[in-house]
mmCIF file of C-alpha atoms in Angstrom:
data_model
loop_
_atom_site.group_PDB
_atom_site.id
_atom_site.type_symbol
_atom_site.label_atom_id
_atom_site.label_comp_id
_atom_site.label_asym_id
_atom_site.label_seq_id
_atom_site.Cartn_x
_atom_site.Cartn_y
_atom_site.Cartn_z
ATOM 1 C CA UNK R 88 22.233 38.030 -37.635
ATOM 2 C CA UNK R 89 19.493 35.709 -39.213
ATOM 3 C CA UNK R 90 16.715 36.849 -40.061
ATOM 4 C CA UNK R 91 13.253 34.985 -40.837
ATOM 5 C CA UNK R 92 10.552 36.898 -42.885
ATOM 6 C CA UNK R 93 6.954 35.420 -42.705
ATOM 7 C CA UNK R 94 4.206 37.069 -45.033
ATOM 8 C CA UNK R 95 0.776 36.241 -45.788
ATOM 9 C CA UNK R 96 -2.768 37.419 -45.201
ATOM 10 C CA UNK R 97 -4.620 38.441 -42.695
ATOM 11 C CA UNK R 98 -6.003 35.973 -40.224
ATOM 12 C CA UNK R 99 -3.450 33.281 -41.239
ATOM 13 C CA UNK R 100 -2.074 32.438 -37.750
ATOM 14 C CA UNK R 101 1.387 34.621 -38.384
ATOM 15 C CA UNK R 102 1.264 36.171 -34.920
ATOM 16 C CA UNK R 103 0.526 32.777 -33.191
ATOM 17 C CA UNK R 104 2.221 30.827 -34.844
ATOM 18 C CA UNK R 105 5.495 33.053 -35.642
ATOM 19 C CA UNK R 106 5.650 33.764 -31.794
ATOM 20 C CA UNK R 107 5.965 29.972 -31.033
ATOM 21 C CA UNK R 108 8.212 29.446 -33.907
ATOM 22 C CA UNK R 109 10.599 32.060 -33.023
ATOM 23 C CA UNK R 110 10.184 30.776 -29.376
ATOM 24 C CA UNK R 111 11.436 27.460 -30.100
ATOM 25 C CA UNK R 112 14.394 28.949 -31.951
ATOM 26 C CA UNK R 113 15.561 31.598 -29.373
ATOM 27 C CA UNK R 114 14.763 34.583 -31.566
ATOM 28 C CA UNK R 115 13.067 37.206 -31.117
ATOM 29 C CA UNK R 116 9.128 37.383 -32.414
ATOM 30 C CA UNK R 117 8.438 40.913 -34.375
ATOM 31 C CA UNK R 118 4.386 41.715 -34.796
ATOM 32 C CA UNK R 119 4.714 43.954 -37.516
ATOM 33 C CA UNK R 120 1.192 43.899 -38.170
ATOM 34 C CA UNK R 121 0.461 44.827 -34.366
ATOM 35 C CA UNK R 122 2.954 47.810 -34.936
ATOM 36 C CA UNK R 123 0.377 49.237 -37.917
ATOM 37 C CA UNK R 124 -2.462 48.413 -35.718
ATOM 38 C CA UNK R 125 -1.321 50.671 -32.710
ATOM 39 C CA UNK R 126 -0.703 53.710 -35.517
ATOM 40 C CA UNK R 127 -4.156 52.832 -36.718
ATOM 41 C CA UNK R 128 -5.875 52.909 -33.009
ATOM 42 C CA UNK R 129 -4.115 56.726 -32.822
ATOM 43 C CA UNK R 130 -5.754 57.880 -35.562
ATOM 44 C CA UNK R 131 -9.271 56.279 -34.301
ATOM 45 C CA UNK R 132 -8.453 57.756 -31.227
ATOM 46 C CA UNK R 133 -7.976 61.308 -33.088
ATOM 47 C CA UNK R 134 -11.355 60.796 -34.784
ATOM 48 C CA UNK R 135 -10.395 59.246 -38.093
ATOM 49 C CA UNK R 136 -11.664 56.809 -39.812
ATOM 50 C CA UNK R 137 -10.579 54.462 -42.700
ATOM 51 C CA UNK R 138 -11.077 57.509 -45.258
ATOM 52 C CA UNK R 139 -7.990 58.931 -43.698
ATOM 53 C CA UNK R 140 -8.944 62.375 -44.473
ATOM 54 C CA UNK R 141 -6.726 64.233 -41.757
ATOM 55 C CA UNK R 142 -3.516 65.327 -41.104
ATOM 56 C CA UNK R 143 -1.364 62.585 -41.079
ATOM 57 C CA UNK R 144 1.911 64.252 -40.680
ATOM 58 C CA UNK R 145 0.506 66.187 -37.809
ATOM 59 C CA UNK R 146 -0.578 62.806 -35.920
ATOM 60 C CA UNK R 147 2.121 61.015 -36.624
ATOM 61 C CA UNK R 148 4.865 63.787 -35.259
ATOM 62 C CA UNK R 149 2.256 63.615 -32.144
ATOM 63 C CA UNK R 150 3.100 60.133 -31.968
ATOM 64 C CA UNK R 151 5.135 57.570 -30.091
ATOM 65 C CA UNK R 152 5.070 53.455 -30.337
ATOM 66 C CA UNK R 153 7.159 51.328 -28.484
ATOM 67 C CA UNK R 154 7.798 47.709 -28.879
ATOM 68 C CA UNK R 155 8.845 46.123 -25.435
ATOM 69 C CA UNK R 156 9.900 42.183 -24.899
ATOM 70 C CA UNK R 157 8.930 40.183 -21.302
ATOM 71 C CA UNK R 158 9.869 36.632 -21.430
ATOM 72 C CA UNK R 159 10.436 36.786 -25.226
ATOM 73 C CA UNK R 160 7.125 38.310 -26.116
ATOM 74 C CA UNK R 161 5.921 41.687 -27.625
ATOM 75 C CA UNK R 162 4.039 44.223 -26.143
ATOM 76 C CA UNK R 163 3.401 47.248 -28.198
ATOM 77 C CA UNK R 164 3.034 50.781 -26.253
ATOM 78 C CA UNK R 165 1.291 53.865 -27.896
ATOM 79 C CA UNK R 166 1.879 57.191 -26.375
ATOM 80 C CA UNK R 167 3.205 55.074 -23.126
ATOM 81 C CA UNK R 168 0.529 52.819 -22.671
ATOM 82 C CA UNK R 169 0.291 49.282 -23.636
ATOM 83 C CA UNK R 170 -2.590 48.714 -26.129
ATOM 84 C CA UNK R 171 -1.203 45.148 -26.759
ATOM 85 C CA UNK R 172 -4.767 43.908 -25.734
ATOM 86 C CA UNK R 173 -7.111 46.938 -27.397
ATOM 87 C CA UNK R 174 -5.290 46.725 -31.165
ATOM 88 C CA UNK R 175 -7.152 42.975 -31.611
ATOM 89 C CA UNK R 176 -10.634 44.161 -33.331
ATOM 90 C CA UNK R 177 -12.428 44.065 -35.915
ATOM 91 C CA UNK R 178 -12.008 48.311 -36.447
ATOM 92 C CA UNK R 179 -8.224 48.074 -35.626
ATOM 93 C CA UNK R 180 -7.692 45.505 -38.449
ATOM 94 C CA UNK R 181 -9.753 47.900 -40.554
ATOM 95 C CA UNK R 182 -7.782 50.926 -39.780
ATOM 96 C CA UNK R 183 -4.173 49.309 -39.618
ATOM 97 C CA UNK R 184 -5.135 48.384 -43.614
ATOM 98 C CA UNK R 185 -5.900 52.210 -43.980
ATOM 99 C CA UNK R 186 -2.579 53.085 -42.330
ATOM 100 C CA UNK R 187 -0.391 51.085 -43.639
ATOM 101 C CA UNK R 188 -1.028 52.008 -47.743
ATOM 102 C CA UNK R 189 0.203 55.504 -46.946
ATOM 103 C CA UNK R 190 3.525 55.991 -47.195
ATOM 104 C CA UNK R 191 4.235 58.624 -44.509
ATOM 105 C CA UNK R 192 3.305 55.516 -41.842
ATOM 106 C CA UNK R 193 5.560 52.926 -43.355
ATOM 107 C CA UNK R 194 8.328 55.286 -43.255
ATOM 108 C CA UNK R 195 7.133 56.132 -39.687
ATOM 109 C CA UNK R 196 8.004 52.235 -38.710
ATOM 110 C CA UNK R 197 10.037 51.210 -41.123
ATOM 111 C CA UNK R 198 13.378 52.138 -39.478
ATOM 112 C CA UNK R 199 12.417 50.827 -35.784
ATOM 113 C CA UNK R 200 11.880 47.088 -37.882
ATOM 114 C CA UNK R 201 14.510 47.273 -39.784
ATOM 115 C CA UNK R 202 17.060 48.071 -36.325
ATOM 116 C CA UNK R 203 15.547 45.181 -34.641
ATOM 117 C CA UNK R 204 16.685 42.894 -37.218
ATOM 118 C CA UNK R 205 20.263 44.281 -37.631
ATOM 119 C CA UNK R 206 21.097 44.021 -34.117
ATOM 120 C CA UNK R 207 19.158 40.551 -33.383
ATOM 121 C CA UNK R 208 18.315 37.225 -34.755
ATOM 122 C CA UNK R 209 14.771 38.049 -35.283
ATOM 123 C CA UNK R 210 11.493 36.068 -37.138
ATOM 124 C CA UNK R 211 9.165 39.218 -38.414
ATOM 125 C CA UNK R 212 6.148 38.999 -39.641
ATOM 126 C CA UNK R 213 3.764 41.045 -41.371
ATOM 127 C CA UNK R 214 2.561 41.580 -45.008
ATOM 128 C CA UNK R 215 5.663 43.086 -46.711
ATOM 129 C CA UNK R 216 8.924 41.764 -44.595
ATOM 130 C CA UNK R 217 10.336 39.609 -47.112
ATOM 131 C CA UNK R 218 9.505 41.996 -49.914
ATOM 132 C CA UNK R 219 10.507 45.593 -48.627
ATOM 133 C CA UNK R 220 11.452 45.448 -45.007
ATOM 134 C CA UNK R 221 14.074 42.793 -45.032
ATOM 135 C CA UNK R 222 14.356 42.183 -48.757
ATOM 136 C CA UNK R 223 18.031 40.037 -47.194
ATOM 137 C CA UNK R 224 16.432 37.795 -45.214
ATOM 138 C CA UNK R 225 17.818 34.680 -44.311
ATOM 139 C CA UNK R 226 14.625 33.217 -44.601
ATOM 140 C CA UNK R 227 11.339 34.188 -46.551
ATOM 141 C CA UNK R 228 8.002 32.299 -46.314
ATOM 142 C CA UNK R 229 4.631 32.976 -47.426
ATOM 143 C CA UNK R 230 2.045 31.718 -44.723
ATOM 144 C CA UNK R 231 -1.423 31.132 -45.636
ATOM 145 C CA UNK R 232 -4.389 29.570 -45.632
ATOM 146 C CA UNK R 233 -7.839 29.603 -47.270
ATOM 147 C CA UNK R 234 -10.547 32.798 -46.188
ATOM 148 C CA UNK R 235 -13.090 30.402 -44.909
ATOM 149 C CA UNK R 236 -10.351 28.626 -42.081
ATOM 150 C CA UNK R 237 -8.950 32.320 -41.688
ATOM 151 C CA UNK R 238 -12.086 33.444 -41.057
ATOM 152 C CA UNK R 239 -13.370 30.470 -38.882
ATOM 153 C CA UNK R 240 -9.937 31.073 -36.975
ATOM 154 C CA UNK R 241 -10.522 34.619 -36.205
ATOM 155 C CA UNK R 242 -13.698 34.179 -34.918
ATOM 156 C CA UNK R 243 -12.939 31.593 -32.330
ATOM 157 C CA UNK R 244 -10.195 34.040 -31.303
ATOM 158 C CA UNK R 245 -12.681 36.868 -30.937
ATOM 159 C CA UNK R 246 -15.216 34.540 -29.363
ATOM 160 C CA UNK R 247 -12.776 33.773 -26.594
ATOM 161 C CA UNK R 248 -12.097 37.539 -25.848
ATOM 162 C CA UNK R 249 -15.744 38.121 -25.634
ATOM 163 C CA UNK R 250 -16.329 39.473 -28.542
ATOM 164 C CA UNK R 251 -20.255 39.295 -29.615
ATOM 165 C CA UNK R 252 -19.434 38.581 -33.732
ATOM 166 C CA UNK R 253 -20.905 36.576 -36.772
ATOM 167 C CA UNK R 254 -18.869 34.420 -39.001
ATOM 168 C CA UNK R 255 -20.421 36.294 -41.830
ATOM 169 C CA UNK R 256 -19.043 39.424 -40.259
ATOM 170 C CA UNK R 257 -15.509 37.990 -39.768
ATOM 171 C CA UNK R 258 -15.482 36.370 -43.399
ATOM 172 C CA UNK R 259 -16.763 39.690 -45.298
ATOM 173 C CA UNK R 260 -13.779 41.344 -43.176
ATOM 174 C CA UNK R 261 -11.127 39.109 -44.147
ATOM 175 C CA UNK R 262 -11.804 38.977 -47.610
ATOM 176 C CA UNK R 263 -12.192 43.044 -47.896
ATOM 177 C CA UNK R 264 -8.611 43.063 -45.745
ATOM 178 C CA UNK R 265 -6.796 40.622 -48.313
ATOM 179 C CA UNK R 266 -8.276 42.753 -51.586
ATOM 180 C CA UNK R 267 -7.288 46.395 -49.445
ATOM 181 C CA UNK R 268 -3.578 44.982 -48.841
ATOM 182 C CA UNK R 269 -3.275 43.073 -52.221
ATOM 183 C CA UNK R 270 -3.895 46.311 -54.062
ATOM 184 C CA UNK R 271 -2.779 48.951 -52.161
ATOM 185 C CA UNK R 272 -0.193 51.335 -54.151
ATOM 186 C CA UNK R 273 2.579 50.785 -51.356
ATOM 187 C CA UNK R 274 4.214 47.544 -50.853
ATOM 188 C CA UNK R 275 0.829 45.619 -51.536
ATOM 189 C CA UNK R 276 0.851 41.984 -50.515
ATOM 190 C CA UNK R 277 2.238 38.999 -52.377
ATOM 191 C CA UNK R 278 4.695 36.629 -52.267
ATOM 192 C CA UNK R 279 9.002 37.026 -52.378
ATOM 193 C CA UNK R 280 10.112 35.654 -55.632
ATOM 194 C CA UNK R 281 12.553 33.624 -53.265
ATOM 195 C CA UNK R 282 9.776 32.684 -50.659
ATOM 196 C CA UNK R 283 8.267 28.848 -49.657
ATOM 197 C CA UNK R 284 4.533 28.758 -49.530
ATOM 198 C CA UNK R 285 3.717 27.260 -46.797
ATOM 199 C CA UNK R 286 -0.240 26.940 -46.662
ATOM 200 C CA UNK R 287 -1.816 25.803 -43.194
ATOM 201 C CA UNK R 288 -4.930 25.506 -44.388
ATOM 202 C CA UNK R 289 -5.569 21.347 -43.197
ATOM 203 C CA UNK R 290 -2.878 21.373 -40.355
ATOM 204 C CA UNK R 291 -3.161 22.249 -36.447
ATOM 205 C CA UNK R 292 -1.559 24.736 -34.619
ATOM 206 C CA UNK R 293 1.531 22.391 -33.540
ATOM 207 C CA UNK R 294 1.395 21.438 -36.989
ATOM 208 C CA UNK R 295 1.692 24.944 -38.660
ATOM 209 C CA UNK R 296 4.752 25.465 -36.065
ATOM 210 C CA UNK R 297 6.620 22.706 -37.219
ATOM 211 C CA UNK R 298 6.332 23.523 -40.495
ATOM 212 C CA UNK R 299 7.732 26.940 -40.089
ATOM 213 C CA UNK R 300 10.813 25.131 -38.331
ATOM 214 C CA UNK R 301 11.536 22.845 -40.779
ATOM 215 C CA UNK R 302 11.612 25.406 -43.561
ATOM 216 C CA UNK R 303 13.320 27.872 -41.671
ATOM 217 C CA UNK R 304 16.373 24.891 -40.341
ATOM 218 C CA UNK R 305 16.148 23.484 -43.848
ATOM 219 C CA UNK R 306 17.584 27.016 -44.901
ATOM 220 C CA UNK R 307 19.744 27.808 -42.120
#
């Protein structure tokens, strides 16, 4: 199977841009990052908060996510219900960084990623793929951009969806996300040794795409 890792900080078009990548290339698209958001929405939902001072075991055996594919795309299902739509805040971004530096949650997910990718040609993303998940990949590449376009990015998104947010708001968010999952004790964020940058900083969206698929063809 081949298998594409794409890493890189929050707000740096991974999602979007590894869903139409993968797309084009008849694989199938892995949100890891939308995985860690659903845990984190449980524990909100159990009255935690980024602290994390609860029982995690005891949530997390009380817990079921699902990943689901229609026409090629993700949906993510806690508990049986899709909360594709309700894990795209401000708080769930928060609380997926608090989630995913313990250990007991990455062990919690780190099988069901890993199975996708043995049994399918697969392009995952997230913040650790090519560094712990699938340390074999195929394909590694660091995606990334500066804070000020991730932020500007994420806002527009949130805009759209109605969300009433400042750029200010959105910035100070991002850049406290990248310093919680750069130094977090468990798999922090970096780069593979063996991954290409590829920064998307002064390129469109169609732009960003193609550049994903001619690193990942130059490689395959």
């Amino acid at each position: 199977m081949i298998n594409v890792a794409i890493d890189g900080p929050a707000g740096a078009g991974k999602s979007s841009i590894s869903r139409c990548a993968a797309k084009k290339l008849g694989y199938i698209y892995v949100d890891t990052g939308a995985l860690y958001r659903t845990v984190g929405l449980k524990f909100s939902l159990c009255g935690a908060d980024t602290s994390l001072d609860c029982d995690i075991e005891r949530i997390l055996a009380d817990t079921s996510v699902d990943i689901k594919f229609s026409n090629g795309e993700q949906r993510v299902f806690l508990d049986g219900s899709d909360v594709s739509d309700d894990i795209r805040t401000p708080q769930a971004s928060m609380m997926a960084s608090a989630v995913s530096a313990k250990p007991q949650v990455r062990a919690f997910l780190l099988e069901m990623q890993r199975k996708l990718a043995r049994e399918n040609n697969v392009l995952m993303d997230g913040r650790d793929i090519g560094t712990v998940v699938l340390p074999d990949a195929t394909v590694k590449i660091y995606l990334t951009a500066s804070a000020q376009v991730r932020a500007n990015r994420r806002l527009k998104e949130l805009l759209e969806k109605g969300e009433k947010v400042t750029f200010k708001e959105v910035y100070d968010d991002m850049v406290k996300r990248d310093y919680n999952d750069m130094h977090r004790e468990i798999a922090p964020l970096k780069k593979a040794e063996d991954a290409v940058v590829a920064d998307t900083s002064d390129c469109s969206f169609d732009e960003s795409v193609e550049l994903v698929l001619k690193i990942v063809r130059e490689r395959i």
